[in-house]
XYZ file of C-alpha atoms in Angstrom:
238
model
C 204.603 -43.662 74.807
C 205.217 -39.805 77.225
C 205.975 -36.959 74.633
C 209.964 -35.807 74.199
C 209.243 -31.916 75.385
C 212.310 -29.166 74.525
C 213.117 -26.923 76.467
C 216.610 -24.266 75.960
C 218.168 -23.323 77.935
C 220.034 -20.070 80.008
C 223.172 -19.650 78.037
C 225.695 -18.108 80.791
C 228.968 -15.605 80.439
C 231.450 -18.661 80.133
C 229.238 -20.432 78.088
C 227.621 -23.223 80.523
C 224.494 -23.734 80.964
C 221.987 -22.926 83.197
C 218.336 -23.972 84.070
C 216.315 -24.546 87.251
C 215.065 -27.598 87.622
C 211.336 -26.597 88.002
C 210.219 -26.222 84.396
C 212.156 -30.144 84.471
C 209.784 -31.294 87.451
C 206.364 -29.475 85.557
C 207.333 -31.288 82.254
C 207.105 -34.743 84.164
C 204.559 -34.120 86.672
C 202.542 -33.833 83.986
C 203.249 -36.959 81.637
C 206.210 -35.468 80.063
C 209.476 -35.761 79.343
C 211.840 -32.558 78.907
C 215.271 -33.263 77.246
C 217.649 -30.057 77.330
C 218.757 -28.140 73.978
C 221.482 -27.138 73.743
C 222.488 -24.714 70.822
C 222.997 -26.281 67.707
C 224.250 -25.310 64.298
C 221.105 -24.320 62.165
C 220.374 -26.458 59.455
C 219.895 -28.907 63.032
C 216.986 -26.836 63.713
C 214.630 -28.131 61.102
C 215.621 -32.125 62.703
C 215.312 -30.839 65.768
C 211.654 -29.781 65.578
C 210.198 -33.538 64.149
C 211.983 -34.928 66.456
C 210.571 -32.427 69.528
C 206.611 -32.693 70.782
C 206.677 -29.496 72.127
C 209.046 -27.045 73.552
C 209.576 -25.136 76.091
C 211.197 -21.782 75.985
C 212.387 -20.798 79.636
C 212.412 -17.053 81.324
C 216.695 -15.593 81.430
C 218.375 -12.654 79.455
C 217.061 -10.330 77.103
C 216.657 -10.641 73.024
C 218.638 -8.191 70.909
C 216.659 -5.722 69.405
C 217.796 -6.101 65.784
C 215.137 -8.663 66.101
C 212.426 -6.251 65.906
C 214.437 -4.116 63.489
C 215.525 -1.554 66.687
C 218.762 -0.402 68.193
C 219.516 -1.070 72.005
C 218.127 1.002 74.390
C 219.992 1.963 77.501
C 218.950 -0.399 79.753
C 218.544 -2.904 77.380
C 220.551 -5.905 78.998
C 222.622 -8.259 78.530
C 221.816 -10.743 75.613
C 222.850 -14.238 74.163
C 223.215 -14.323 70.583
C 223.614 -17.669 69.094
C 220.333 -18.112 71.996
C 218.514 -16.088 70.376
C 219.312 -16.610 67.233
C 218.834 -20.051 67.158
C 215.283 -19.621 69.347
C 213.487 -16.950 67.196
C 214.464 -19.925 64.315
C 213.239 -22.899 66.470
C 210.348 -20.959 67.660
C 208.934 -20.174 63.968
C 209.848 -23.542 62.731
C 207.591 -25.044 65.975
C 204.706 -22.553 64.791
C 205.739 -24.250 61.453
C 204.945 -27.523 62.298
C 202.165 -26.481 64.279
C 203.041 -28.439 67.490
C 201.931 -27.632 71.672
C 204.859 -24.538 72.807
C 204.770 -23.043 75.750
C 207.359 -19.852 76.294
C 207.097 -18.292 79.791
C 208.595 -14.595 80.770
C 212.193 -14.303 77.517
C 209.562 -17.381 75.942
C 206.887 -14.462 75.517
C 209.158 -11.607 74.506
C 210.389 -15.082 71.486
C 207.135 -15.420 70.673
C 206.374 -12.693 70.214
C 209.377 -11.544 68.764
C 208.818 -14.621 65.589
C 205.598 -13.182 65.336
C 206.579 -9.932 63.619
C 206.356 -7.842 67.107
C 208.046 -5.895 69.159
C 209.139 -5.081 72.367
C 209.951 -3.085 75.188
C 213.081 -2.905 75.537
C 212.788 -1.738 79.794
C 209.186 -1.129 80.417
C 210.499 1.732 83.728
C 211.651 3.757 81.696
C 209.577 3.667 77.569
C 206.360 3.242 79.188
C 204.125 6.326 79.168
C 201.901 4.553 82.064
C 203.115 4.373 85.417
C 204.462 1.011 85.670
C 203.665 -1.045 88.789
C 207.491 -3.336 90.850
C 207.559 -6.445 87.867
C 210.859 -8.226 89.438
C 209.453 -8.727 92.472
C 211.669 -8.829 95.513
C 210.397 -12.463 96.660
C 210.304 -15.919 96.660
C 209.600 -17.309 93.667
C 206.466 -18.671 94.236
C 204.878 -15.261 96.407
C 202.095 -13.425 93.738
C 203.001 -10.101 93.543
C 199.759 -8.651 91.754
C 197.094 -9.127 90.105
C 196.407 -10.032 86.063
C 192.713 -10.381 84.009
C 191.649 -13.149 81.698
C 189.854 -12.955 79.176
C 186.436 -15.053 79.825
C 186.541 -15.509 75.690
C 190.515 -17.909 75.493
C 190.691 -20.642 76.374
C 193.645 -19.865 78.842
C 189.967 -18.620 81.207
C 189.199 -21.880 79.999
C 192.386 -23.928 81.438
C 192.481 -20.793 84.914
C 188.856 -21.430 85.066
C 189.324 -17.754 86.499
C 189.080 -14.408 84.576
C 191.493 -12.890 87.913
C 194.343 -14.216 89.271
C 197.687 -12.934 91.015
C 200.853 -13.618 89.818
C 204.216 -13.464 90.459
C 206.451 -11.688 88.196
C 210.850 -10.992 87.162
C 210.806 -8.612 84.057
C 211.378 -5.531 82.643
C 211.203 -6.490 79.429
C 207.114 -6.820 78.250
C 204.988 -7.393 74.978
C 204.706 -4.118 73.012
C 203.872 -4.397 69.271
C 202.082 -8.034 69.531
C 203.164 -10.005 66.733
C 200.825 -12.273 64.219
C 198.531 -14.623 64.957
C 198.442 -14.142 68.732
C 195.638 -12.823 70.674
C 196.684 -10.558 74.019
C 194.560 -12.792 76.500
C 195.567 -11.941 80.108
C 197.558 -8.196 81.310
C 198.164 -6.578 84.748
C 196.248 -3.919 86.048
C 198.927 -1.595 84.852
C 198.058 -2.384 81.128
C 201.523 -4.950 80.770
C 200.675 -8.341 78.641
C 201.292 -11.139 80.344
C 199.495 -13.478 78.066
C 198.715 -14.140 74.625
C 197.411 -16.995 72.492
C 197.465 -18.166 69.108
C 194.426 -17.726 66.834
C 195.913 -19.663 64.695
C 198.263 -22.862 66.457
C 196.258 -25.680 68.580
C 198.070 -25.309 71.311
C 200.520 -22.024 71.896
C 200.867 -19.916 74.729
C 203.558 -17.016 75.560
C 203.596 -15.902 79.874
C 204.471 -13.153 80.816
C 204.515 -15.068 84.619
C 205.380 -18.941 85.415
C 203.603 -21.326 85.533
C 205.392 -23.541 86.702
C 206.521 -22.722 89.317
C 202.680 -22.863 91.354
C 202.819 -26.244 89.610
C 205.036 -27.782 91.139
C 204.169 -26.144 94.427
C 200.866 -27.722 93.636
C 197.967 -25.279 91.889
C 195.270 -27.107 90.354
C 194.964 -23.474 87.787
C 198.580 -23.595 86.539
C 198.342 -28.142 86.905
C 195.590 -27.994 84.441
C 197.480 -25.699 82.391
C 200.855 -28.662 81.243
C 198.386 -31.401 81.800
C 196.265 -29.803 78.771
C 200.368 -28.525 77.062
C 201.155 -32.753 77.436
C 197.662 -33.680 75.356
C 198.656 -31.480 72.884
C 201.826 -33.281 72.559
C 200.618 -36.272 72.437
C 197.913 -34.687 70.061
C 199.854 -33.383 67.141
C 202.615 -36.906 68.099
C 198.806 -38.722 66.251
C 198.061 -35.760 63.348
């Protein structure tokens, strides 16, 4: 049986859900079955975590800084409190169960916050170091800036590259790194671009969007999602 991968979606101001098809396409291409996770009651989160084989937290709005005990910055963007509440608890439960996790952009941020870390609410106004453009004005498959990958990492084993160019669509970023997370890729301006767990079998947070590259045919990105699906199968059988 193919593994079931739960994918969270953005919640718009009118209450509708929004999820670009590329997220599901990346999972299908790698051999999984994607299912959209709507807002669900807190009492159902544990049961959901038991039922799915992996979790994919997508990009989206900013995260309420109260989750890392900081007051809102003037440049904090729109937040979605109900989604924050659900994702925070769901990510923690998936980590507790050691089930495979990929988070991209906001999904990286939620992984870090759920692990006890903090964020820059606005990298362009909260970092003293010069920051390059991280919200590119180009199509989503355009690779706008380079990142350097740590060779002693699971990420390097998957990508087989110590440097690559990535796409970029964010104004928040990881600040203090959460517990059991290791920084394995950075942009040249120091912004954290990927973390992986030192405790779990397959847990990654990407600042870029590898699903765009995977669906576009990039072999290194396809390996990431293939390994994700294989990890989900192994976890189901453990």
